[in-house]
Every structure is written in structure tokens, then in C-alpha cells.
Short mmCIF file of C-alpha atoms and ligand atoms in Angstrom, two decimals:
data_model
loop_
_atom_site.label_atom_id
_atom_site.label_comp_id
_atom_site.label_asym_id
_atom_site.label_seq_id
_atom_site.Cartn_x
_atom_site.Cartn_y
_atom_site.Cartn_z
CA UNK A 20 -13.07 2.95 -19.65
CA UNK A 21 -11.56 -0.13 -18.03
CA UNK A 22 -14.19 -2.77 -18.62
CA UNK A 23 -16.73 -2.99 -21.42
CA UNK A 24 -19.64 -1.82 -19.27
CA UNK A 25 -17.65 -0.58 -16.29
CA UNK A 26 -17.53 3.01 -15.05
CA UNK A 27 -15.35 5.37 -17.08
CA UNK A 28 -12.62 7.02 -15.03
CA UNK A 29 -9.06 8.20 -15.17
CA UNK A 30 -6.62 5.69 -13.78
CA UNK A 31 -5.64 6.13 -10.13
CA UNK A 32 -2.19 4.76 -10.95
CA UNK A 33 -1.62 7.31 -13.70
CA UNK A 34 -2.74 10.17 -11.47
CA UNK A 35 -0.20 9.13 -8.82
CA UNK A 36 2.51 8.69 -11.45
CA UNK A 37 1.97 12.25 -12.63
CA UNK A 38 2.35 13.67 -9.12
CA UNK A 39 5.91 14.93 -8.89
CA UNK A 40 7.34 17.06 -6.09
CA UNK A 41 11.02 17.86 -5.68
CA UNK A 42 12.94 18.87 -2.57
CA UNK A 43 14.12 22.27 -1.40
CA UNK A 44 17.55 21.80 -3.04
CA UNK A 45 16.30 19.99 -6.11
CA UNK A 46 16.32 16.52 -4.56
CA UNK A 47 14.19 14.00 -6.44
CA UNK A 48 12.18 13.47 -3.24
CA UNK A 49 10.35 16.19 -1.32
CA UNK A 50 12.30 17.64 1.64
CA UNK A 51 11.35 16.26 5.04
CA UNK A 52 9.83 18.88 7.28
CA UNK A 53 11.70 19.20 10.58
CA UNK A 54 9.66 21.50 12.76
CA UNK A 55 6.67 21.34 15.04
CA UNK A 56 6.00 25.03 14.46
CA UNK A 57 6.53 27.68 11.76
CA UNK A 58 7.83 31.27 11.83
CA UNK A 59 5.88 34.26 10.54
CA UNK A 60 7.20 37.54 9.15
CA UNK A 61 3.73 39.00 9.29
CA UNK A 62 1.74 38.74 12.56
CA UNK A 63 -1.44 39.42 10.58
CA UNK A 64 -0.98 36.18 8.66
CA UNK A 65 -0.54 34.21 11.89
CA UNK A 66 -3.82 35.69 13.15
CA UNK A 67 -5.61 34.98 9.88
CA UNK A 68 -4.45 31.34 9.81
CA UNK A 69 -6.48 30.64 12.95
CA UNK A 70 -9.60 31.44 10.97
CA UNK A 71 -8.96 30.00 7.51
CA UNK A 72 -6.21 28.16 5.62
CA UNK A 73 -3.86 30.33 3.54
CA UNK A 74 -2.31 28.62 0.48
CA UNK A 75 1.37 27.82 1.05
CA UNK A 76 1.25 28.62 4.79
CA UNK A 77 1.69 26.19 7.67
CA UNK A 78 0.80 26.88 11.29
CA UNK A 79 1.60 24.01 13.60
CA UNK A 80 2.47 20.36 12.95
CA UNK A 81 -0.28 18.90 15.11
CA UNK A 82 -2.48 19.58 12.11
CA UNK A 83 -0.11 19.33 9.17
CA UNK A 84 3.27 20.35 7.77
CA UNK A 85 4.90 20.28 4.31
CA UNK A 86 5.60 16.51 4.53
CA UNK A 87 2.13 15.45 5.62
CA UNK A 88 0.63 17.91 3.13
CA UNK A 89 2.55 16.39 0.19
CA UNK A 90 1.46 12.90 1.24
CA UNK A 91 -2.14 14.10 1.52
CA UNK A 92 -1.98 15.66 -1.94
CA UNK A 93 -0.59 12.45 -3.46
CA UNK A 94 -3.31 10.37 -1.80
CA UNK A 95 -6.00 12.78 -2.99
CA UNK A 96 -4.68 12.01 -6.49
CA UNK A 97 -4.87 8.30 -5.75
CA UNK A 98 -8.54 8.49 -4.78
CA UNK A 99 -9.49 11.24 -7.21
CA UNK A 100 -10.74 13.53 -4.43
CA UNK A 101 -10.05 17.28 -4.32
CA UNK A 102 -8.22 16.99 -0.98
CA UNK A 103 -6.94 14.58 1.67
CA UNK A 104 -5.53 14.66 5.18
CA UNK A 105 -2.96 12.13 6.42
CA UNK A 106 -3.38 10.77 9.95
CA UNK A 107 -1.35 8.73 12.43
CA UNK A 108 -3.34 5.49 11.87
CA UNK A 109 -6.27 4.09 9.95
CA UNK A 110 -8.35 4.15 13.14
CA UNK A 111 -7.47 7.84 13.62
CA UNK A 112 -8.82 8.51 10.10
CA UNK A 113 -12.05 6.61 10.88
CA UNK A 114 -12.58 8.13 14.32
CA UNK A 115 -11.93 11.74 13.34
CA UNK A 116 -14.11 11.42 10.23
CA UNK A 117 -17.08 9.90 12.02
CA UNK A 118 -16.79 12.27 15.00
CA UNK A 119 -16.80 15.18 12.54
CA UNK A 120 -19.93 13.89 10.78
CA UNK A 121 -21.90 12.89 13.88
CA UNK A 122 -23.16 14.41 17.08
CA UNK A 123 -25.23 13.21 20.02
CA UNK A 124 -28.30 11.42 18.65
CA UNK A 125 -26.80 10.65 15.24
CA UNK A 126 -27.39 7.29 13.60
CA UNK A 127 -24.82 5.46 11.48
CA UNK A 128 -25.71 2.56 9.20
CA UNK A 129 -22.69 0.31 8.85
CA UNK A 130 -21.93 -2.89 7.04
CA UNK A 131 -21.79 -5.66 9.62
CA UNK A 132 -18.70 -6.96 7.86
CA UNK A 133 -16.10 -4.38 8.80
CA UNK A 134 -12.69 -4.54 10.48
CA UNK A 135 -13.09 -5.62 14.14
CA UNK A 136 -11.63 -2.37 15.48
CA UNK A 137 -14.14 -0.31 13.49
CA UNK A 138 -16.95 -2.61 14.62
CA UNK A 139 -15.87 -2.20 18.27
CA UNK A 140 -15.67 1.59 17.91
CA UNK A 141 -19.21 1.74 16.52
CA UNK A 142 -20.67 -0.85 18.89
CA UNK A 143 -18.85 -0.13 22.17
CA UNK A 144 -17.48 3.41 22.16
CA UNK A 145 -19.75 5.67 20.09
CA UNK A 146 -22.93 4.81 22.06
CA UNK A 147 -21.26 6.44 25.09
CA UNK A 148 -21.46 9.71 23.14
CA UNK A 149 -25.02 9.13 21.95
CA UNK A 150 -24.05 7.91 18.47
CA UNK A 151 -25.71 4.63 17.58
CA UNK A 152 -25.11 2.22 14.72
CA UNK A 153 -27.39 -0.13 12.81
CA UNK A 154 -25.39 -3.01 11.38
CA UNK A 155 -26.61 -4.45 8.07
CA UNK A 156 -25.35 -6.64 5.27
CA UNK A 157 -24.27 -4.06 2.66
CA UNK A 158 -24.32 -6.69 -0.10
CA UNK A 159 -28.10 -6.83 0.42
CA UNK A 160 -29.60 -3.58 -1.00
CA UNK A 161 -33.04 -4.28 0.53
CA UNK A 162 -31.50 -4.58 4.00
CA UNK A 163 -29.66 -1.29 3.47
CA UNK A 164 -32.85 0.42 2.24
CA UNK A 165 -34.68 -0.78 5.34
CA UNK A 166 -31.88 0.38 7.67
CA UNK A 167 -31.73 3.84 6.09
CA UNK A 168 -35.02 4.88 7.63
CA UNK A 169 -35.43 8.07 9.64
CA UNK A 170 -32.53 10.47 9.88
CA UNK A 171 -29.22 8.73 9.17
CA UNK A 172 -25.96 10.66 9.11
CA UNK A 173 -23.57 8.14 7.62
CA UNK A 174 -23.61 4.99 5.55
CA UNK A 175 -20.31 3.19 6.19
CA UNK A 176 -18.71 0.19 4.53
CA UNK A 177 -15.46 -1.31 3.30
CA UNK A 178 -14.96 -1.64 -0.46
CA UNK A 179 -13.61 -5.17 0.00
CA UNK A 180 -14.63 -6.37 3.42
CA UNK A 181 -12.28 -7.50 6.17
CA UNK A 182 -11.95 -10.46 6.46
CA UNK A 183 -14.65 -12.07 4.30
CA UNK A 184 -13.73 -10.24 1.09
CA UNK A 185 -17.25 -9.31 -0.01
CA UNK A 186 -17.74 -6.47 -2.52
CA UNK A 187 -20.72 -4.17 -1.93
CA UNK A 188 -22.19 -2.32 -4.90
CA UNK A 189 -20.70 1.09 -4.14
CA UNK A 190 -22.60 3.08 -6.79
CA UNK A 191 -25.91 1.69 -5.54
CA UNK A 192 -25.03 2.34 -1.90
CA UNK A 193 -24.02 5.92 -2.75
CA UNK A 194 -27.40 6.43 -4.42
CA UNK A 195 -29.29 4.99 -1.42
CA UNK A 196 -27.28 7.08 1.08
CA UNK A 197 -27.66 10.31 -0.85
CA UNK A 198 -31.40 9.79 -1.34
CA UNK A 199 -31.69 9.83 2.48
CA UNK A 200 -29.31 12.77 2.94
CA UNK A 201 -26.57 10.57 4.49
CA UNK A 202 -22.84 10.83 3.75
CA UNK A 203 -21.33 7.71 2.22
CA UNK A 204 -17.97 6.80 3.81
CA UNK A 205 -15.90 3.94 2.35
CA UNK A 206 -12.80 2.29 3.78
CA UNK A 207 -10.74 1.26 0.73
CA UNK A 208 -7.84 -0.28 2.67
CA UNK A 209 -8.08 -3.74 1.08
CA UNK A 210 -8.33 -2.52 -2.51
CA UNK A 211 -6.21 0.55 -3.31
CA UNK A 212 -5.98 1.16 -7.09
CA UNK A 213 -8.47 -1.67 -7.65
CA UNK A 214 -11.48 0.37 -6.58
CA UNK A 215 -11.96 4.14 -6.78
CA UNK A 216 -14.93 4.60 -4.40
CA UNK A 217 -15.13 8.38 -4.81
CA UNK A 218 -15.70 7.95 -8.54
CA UNK A 219 -18.53 5.56 -7.72
CA UNK A 220 -20.18 8.10 -5.42
CA UNK A 221 -18.48 7.85 -2.01
CA UNK A 222 -18.20 11.23 -0.29
CA UNK A 223 -15.24 10.26 1.88
CA UNK A 224 -12.67 7.53 1.29
CA UNK A 225 -10.48 6.27 4.11
CA UNK A 226 -7.37 4.12 4.12
CA UNK A 227 -5.22 2.49 6.68
CA UNK A 228 -1.90 3.37 5.02
CA UNK A 229 -0.36 0.79 7.36
CA UNK A 230 -1.37 -1.88 4.84
CA UNK A 231 -0.87 -2.02 1.06
CA UNK A 232 -0.20 1.67 0.47
CA UNK A 233 2.92 1.73 2.64
CA UNK A 234 3.57 -1.96 2.12
CA UNK A 235 6.53 -2.28 4.49
CA UNK A 236 4.83 -3.06 7.84
CA UNK A 237 7.16 -0.52 9.46
CA UNK A 238 4.61 2.05 10.67
CA UNK A 239 0.93 2.82 11.18
CA UNK A 240 -0.77 5.66 9.32
CA UNK A 241 -4.05 6.60 7.69
CA UNK A 242 -5.72 9.08 5.37
CA UNK A 243 -9.05 10.81 4.86
CA UNK A 244 -9.77 11.67 1.21
CA UNK A 245 -12.68 14.06 0.62
CA UNK A 246 -13.72 17.40 -0.81
CA UNK A 247 -11.89 20.55 0.28
CA UNK A 248 -14.77 21.76 2.45
CA UNK A 249 -14.72 18.61 4.60
CA UNK A 250 -10.91 18.64 4.95
CA UNK A 251 -11.10 22.33 5.94
CA UNK A 252 -13.80 21.47 8.48
CA UNK A 253 -11.50 18.83 10.04
CA UNK A 254 -8.73 21.42 10.20
CA UNK A 255 -10.69 24.20 11.86
CA UNK A 256 -8.79 25.58 14.87
CA UNK A 257 -11.96 25.95 16.93
CA UNK A 258 -13.92 22.82 16.05
CA UNK A 259 -12.00 20.52 13.67
CA UNK A 260 -11.57 16.94 14.86
CA UNK A 261 -8.16 16.61 13.18
CA UNK A 262 -6.93 19.84 14.77
CA UNK A 263 -8.40 19.14 18.21
CA UNK A 264 -8.07 15.35 18.61
CA UNK A 265 -4.51 15.55 17.28
CA UNK A 266 -4.31 12.34 15.19
CA UNK A 267 -0.98 13.53 13.85
CA UNK A 268 1.34 11.71 11.47
CA UNK A 269 5.06 12.26 11.94
CA UNK A 270 6.73 14.03 9.01
CA UNK A 271 9.54 11.45 8.60
CA UNK A 272 6.89 8.71 8.33
CA UNK A 273 4.87 10.79 5.91
CA UNK A 274 7.96 11.12 3.72
CA UNK A 275 8.70 7.38 3.73
CA UNK A 276 5.07 6.46 2.98
CA UNK A 277 5.07 8.97 0.11
CA UNK A 278 8.05 7.18 -1.48
CA UNK A 279 6.48 3.74 -1.02
CA UNK A 280 3.21 4.94 -2.57
CA UNK A 281 4.97 5.26 -5.92
CA UNK A 282 5.65 1.52 -6.11
CA UNK A 283 2.04 0.63 -5.23
CA UNK A 284 0.86 -0.19 -8.79
CA UNK A 285 3.69 -2.67 -9.35
CA UNK A 286 3.16 -4.18 -5.90
CA UNK A 287 -0.63 -4.54 -6.29
CA UNK A 288 -0.17 -6.35 -9.60
CA UNK A 289 2.34 -8.77 -8.07
CA UNK A 290 0.22 -9.32 -4.93
CA UNK A 291 -2.72 -10.09 -7.22
CA UNK A 292 -0.72 -12.40 -9.46
CA UNK A 293 0.54 -14.44 -6.51
CA UNK A 294 -2.82 -14.54 -4.73
CA UNK A 295 -4.60 -15.66 -7.91
CA UNK A 296 -2.13 -18.54 -8.31
CA UNK A 297 -2.49 -19.73 -4.72
CA UNK A 298 -6.29 -19.36 -4.79
CA UNK A 299 -6.53 -21.51 -7.92
CA UNK A 300 -4.15 -24.14 -6.53
CA UNK A 301 -5.99 -24.30 -3.19
CA UNK A 302 -9.28 -24.60 -5.05
CA UNK A 303 -7.71 -27.31 -7.22
CA UNK A 304 -7.25 -29.33 -4.02
CA UNK A 305 -10.95 -28.85 -3.23
CA UNK A 306 -10.26 -26.51 -0.31
CA UNK A 307 -12.73 -23.85 0.79
CA UNK A 308 -11.20 -20.66 -0.58
CA UNK A 309 -12.59 -17.17 -1.14
CA UNK A 310 -10.80 -14.92 -3.64
CA UNK A 311 -12.30 -12.26 -5.94
CA UNK A 312 -10.42 -13.74 -8.91
CA UNK A 313 -12.11 -17.16 -8.67
CA UNK A 314 -15.08 -17.96 -10.92
CA UNK A 315 -17.36 -18.78 -7.96
CA UNK A 316 -16.59 -15.57 -6.05
CA UNK A 317 -20.05 -14.48 -4.79
CA UNK A 318 -19.77 -10.82 -5.89
CA UNK A 319 -17.95 -11.52 -9.15
CA UNK A 320 -20.19 -9.36 -11.38
CA UNK A 321 -20.01 -6.32 -9.07
CA UNK A 322 -16.28 -6.74 -8.56
CA UNK A 323 -15.68 -6.91 -12.32
CA UNK A 324 -17.87 -3.88 -12.94
CA UNK A 325 -16.18 -1.72 -10.27
CA UNK A 326 -12.56 -2.81 -10.48
CA UNK A 327 -9.69 -1.64 -12.65
CA UNK A 328 -8.86 -4.98 -14.32
CA UNK A 329 -5.22 -4.00 -14.85
CA UNK A 330 -4.74 -4.23 -11.08
CA UNK A 331 -5.78 -7.87 -10.71
CA UNK A 332 -8.03 -9.16 -7.96
CA UNK A 333 -6.04 -8.09 -4.91
CA UNK A 334 -3.62 -9.63 -2.47
CA UNK A 335 -6.12 -11.01 0.07
CA UNK A 336 -7.61 -14.48 0.19
CA UNK A 337 -9.24 -16.60 2.85
CA UNK A 338 -9.30 -20.33 3.41
CA UNK A 339 -11.42 -22.24 5.86
CA UNK A 340 -9.27 -24.97 7.41
CA UNK A 341 -12.36 -26.53 9.04
CA UNK A 342 -11.39 -26.00 12.68
CA UNK A 343 -9.37 -23.66 14.87
CA UNK A 344 -6.87 -26.45 15.63
CA UNK A 345 -6.24 -27.18 11.96
CA UNK A 346 -5.95 -23.47 11.18
CA UNK A 347 -3.35 -23.04 13.93
CA UNK A 348 -1.40 -26.12 12.86
CA UNK A 349 -1.34 -24.90 9.25
CA UNK A 350 -0.19 -21.39 10.16
CA UNK A 351 2.61 -22.70 12.38
CA UNK A 352 3.74 -25.09 9.64
CA UNK A 353 3.73 -22.28 7.06
CA UNK A 354 5.76 -20.04 9.33
CA UNK A 355 8.26 -22.83 10.01
CA UNK A 356 9.05 -23.29 6.31
CA UNK A 357 9.18 -19.52 5.78
CA UNK A 358 6.14 -19.13 3.59
CA UNK A 359 5.34 -16.09 5.72
CA UNK A 360 4.53 -14.86 9.21
CA UNK A 361 1.72 -15.66 11.61
CA UNK A 362 0.89 -12.01 12.21
CA UNK A 363 -2.05 -9.64 11.92
CA UNK A 364 -2.10 -6.83 9.33
CA UNK A 365 -1.74 -7.03 5.58
CA UNK A 366 -0.16 -5.56 2.48
CA UNK A 367 3.38 -6.47 3.56
CA UNK A 368 5.93 -7.67 0.98
CA UNK A 369 6.05 -11.01 2.78
CA UNK A 370 2.97 -13.20 3.22
CA UNK A 371 1.07 -12.69 6.47
CA UNK A 372 -1.60 -15.02 7.83
CA UNK A 373 -3.84 -14.83 10.87
CA UNK A 374 -7.07 -16.30 12.24
CA UNK A 375 -9.51 -13.34 12.13
CA UNK A 376 -12.11 -15.00 14.37
CA UNK A 377 -9.57 -15.13 17.21
CA UNK A 378 -7.78 -11.86 16.42
CA UNK A 379 -8.69 -8.92 14.17
CA UNK A 380 -12.41 -9.72 14.19
CA UNK A 381 -12.63 -11.08 17.74
CA UNK A 382 -14.30 -7.80 18.80
CA UNK A 383 -17.37 -8.80 16.75
CA UNK A 384 -19.83 -10.86 18.85
CA UNK A 385 -19.52 -14.61 18.20
CA UNK A 386 -23.14 -14.97 17.06
CA UNK A 387 -22.57 -12.27 14.43
CA UNK A 388 -19.31 -13.87 13.32
CA UNK A 389 -20.93 -17.25 12.83
CA UNK A 390 -23.96 -15.76 11.06
CA UNK A 391 -21.70 -14.11 8.48
CA UNK A 392 -19.50 -17.16 7.88
CA UNK A 393 -16.55 -15.96 9.93
CA UNK A 394 -15.77 -19.43 11.25
CA UNK A 395 -13.11 -20.41 13.85
CA UNK A 396 -11.17 -22.27 11.13
CA UNK A 397 -10.93 -19.26 8.82
CA UNK A 398 -7.40 -18.16 7.91
CA UNK A 399 -6.85 -14.78 6.25
CA UNK A 400 -3.87 -14.53 3.92
CA UNK A 401 -2.21 -11.37 2.71
CA UNK A 402 -0.15 -12.85 -0.08
CA UNK A 403 3.36 -11.43 -0.41
CA UNK A 404 5.40 -10.30 -3.38
CA UNK A 405 7.42 -13.55 -3.68
CA UNK A 406 9.26 -13.72 -6.98
CA UNK A 407 9.64 -17.50 -6.50
CA UNK A 408 5.92 -18.02 -6.01
CA UNK A 409 6.02 -21.61 -7.33
CA UNK A 410 8.61 -22.50 -4.70
CA UNK A 411 6.46 -20.89 -2.01
CA UNK A 412 3.48 -22.88 -3.32
CA UNK A 413 5.42 -26.16 -3.11
CA UNK A 414 6.15 -25.37 0.53
CA UNK A 415 2.52 -24.41 1.09
CA UNK A 416 1.37 -27.70 -0.41
CA UNK A 417 3.82 -29.56 1.85
CA UNK A 418 2.25 -27.86 4.88
CA UNK A 419 -1.29 -28.73 3.72
CA UNK A 420 -0.17 -32.37 3.47
CA UNK A 421 1.63 -32.26 6.82
CA UNK A 422 -1.45 -31.10 8.72
CA UNK A 423 -3.74 -33.49 6.82
CA UNK A 424 -5.74 -30.95 4.81
CA UNK A 425 -4.80 -32.75 1.57
CA UNK A 426 -3.80 -36.35 0.93
N1 PLP B 29 -9.54 -0.50 8.14
C1 PLP B 29 -9.29 -1.78 7.86
C2 PLP B 29 -10.05 -2.45 6.76
C3 PLP B 29 -8.34 -2.49 8.60
O1 PLP B 29 -8.10 -3.78 8.30
C4 PLP B 29 -7.65 -1.83 9.65
C5 PLP B 29 -6.66 -2.54 10.47
O2 PLP B 29 -6.43 -3.71 10.33
C6 PLP B 29 -7.96 -0.50 9.90
C7 PLP B 29 -8.90 0.14 9.14
C8 PLP B 29 -7.27 0.25 11.00
O3 PLP B 29 -6.01 0.68 10.56
P1 PLP B 29 -4.77 1.00 11.54
O4 PLP B 29 -4.33 -0.29 12.12
O5 PLP B 29 -3.78 1.66 10.64
O6 PLP B 29 -5.29 1.93 12.58
#
């Protein structure tokens, strides 16, 4: 139990901590698999593997190998799902999951506040294959109820939305989806360890490992966490979208992400600590900030109910600079004094900032962006792990003064 009236669950961090795999020669890290294909002493086993997985056996690295399997097992622990499959990017995880769940004529109900790439996939690409999407505000249960009419295959949302940082009520959404026979798919990229969507009812949990989980901004990767039957379905040699689309993660990358995963709890706490400090200071200057750890955060009650409080309120915050010009001037000033980088992505050990309206959410039609509050002056911050956070704040404050956002 992590909050007085919050959901009881085992801690994701403790489950990951207890996952220990050693290498072939007793190394403290698992051995890195170095083969695209695997030998068989028994031709019968090779034949059988084309029909069903055999414990301990690997077939061909386009699907998986010992390194990607270990990473998948560790991430299944993280999300508390029976199984998981690592992929070559977050988008690969999303695409292969949704293509596995849908067919021509299927309807998806998606939060309208999702990562721009996901929005573009649903809006521009899937209709070509007869899969249509109704976009709704997932923080409005009545709107979701209304959208879930007729036959709906999937209800899709992000646990903490990109970039506006809203928190849908995941337990309620799971109930609504399941009542209509839909699968509930949640992208938990912005809030690993903070939220455990599967424990709140999500059937499938996706991550872009590119972000907080890897934390080094040195590769792209993703994961699909689900029950064993769904992971087996993805892996089927004759029809599985992971086997046949080939969204394959390299084994050396899988091994490095696996090692970084084990520092995630410490990193999330430090990201949250630093973001909380900046959010409060920005708010102290009367600036328009959104951060789940602020008292006026719009979904504060739901966030508090769903989150593991030991993990803080996350590393993401947004600030509306008032105009695109001011946002650009601020980001350039921040980069110049080495507060961080003007770059897309998030979860890096250094601070990253970008203007989502002109970049990672630019795929969303302008009218939709403006209706949801995604203004041209919005800056999204992924706050870094700075030990000297007060010094970084002094520099930040200097930049706010320089561009005229504070007196
Ligand atoms: N999900 C979210 C919430 C994201 O922000 C992103 C990318 O920014 C993705 C998925 C896609 O991940 P990737 O870039 O690893 O394909």
C-alpha cells in the first residue's frame, strides 16, 4: 500500500531489484548474445519451434535472442506483467501491438493527447488499412463512454500525456474498456515506476525505452509488456507482428539498456526532485507552469491515488512562455549557459527542452493543438539529474530575466 487510499501493489522498483541474471562465465552481467541464428542438435526441436515456443530455446534473432529475452523479462518485472517483448523503438512497440489487435474495419478509441508520432500513425497511416480512430479527451470519462459505442477493439492512452502532462484515471478507463470488450493499451513512457498501469487494469503496457528507462539518449528501443498469450501471438512464425514486421532490437543495445534499467529508481527520484524544485521556483515567479507535483495540478487527486509516492512526481514539466518567439529565445539562452540542450526526447541525464507545438506534436492538427492548450509558446522540459540543481536554477533565472519573462 503506497498511499492511504491508493491501490495496493508490490513495488515495481523492488521487483526489478530482485531480478538477477549472471553471465555464461559467472559475470555479474548477463552475456551478450552474438548470433543472428542458433544451432540445433535435434532437427525435431527446430521443426517444433516454428509452431510453439520451447522454454530455453531460441530460433532466430529477428524475433528474440538471449539478450533481448533477458531485457524483456526484466521489463515484465517492472510492469508486473507475465511477459514482455523488447523492440527496436517505442513506435515499433506501438505499431506491432496495434496491428496485432486490429484488422480491417477495427475502431480504436484514443486519447487526443498522445505523442505526435502516435497521433500521426492513428490519424494518417492506419486508415489506409481500414483501421479508424476516434480521438477523445481521456480525462473526461463521459466523453470516453460516448466514444466507446459499437464495436471498439482498443482503448489507447498515455499514463502521463505527452506533452501536456495530464493523468487519466487508468482504473476507470480499464473498467470502461473491458465493459465494451476492448483491450486497454497504455503507453507508460513518461512515468516508469511512478505508475503501474497493468496493476490498474491495463492489458498491455508500452514504453519507449529511448527515454527514462535507458536514460542515456544513446539509442532507440521499446517494449510491449502483456500476458504470455499476447506475447506468444506476436511471436507466431506464421502470423505474429513481431516475427513478421521484424521490429528487432540489437542484442548489444538490449544488454546496455538492461544495465541502465537497474539505476532507474535512483534516477527517477533525482529527476523528480529537480523538476519539483524548478516547478516551484517558476511558479514563484508567477509563470505558467504545469507539473504533477504542484498543488494546482489539474489531475492531482488521480495522480496521488495512482502513483507510487516514493518516486516523486516525475521529470517532466511544461512552461508556457507566452509566444513562440519568447520560447525560442529562452531555449537558446538556456542552451548557451549550459542548463541543457534544445533537443527533442526526454529522460536524459542532462536537461532537454523543446517546443512541442513546432516539433514532437506538430503532427497533430493546429486546431486540435490549440483546443487542448498546446500553445505555440509551450516549452517541454525533461529535467536532468544535475547534482548542482541550485546552480542550474540560478542560470535558469538569469535566462528568464535576459529574455524578459521576469523582471
Ligand atoms: N511514446 C511516447 C510517449 C513518446 O514520447 C515517444 C517518442 O517521443 C514514443 C512513444 C516513441 O518512441 P521512440 O522514439 O522510441 O520510437
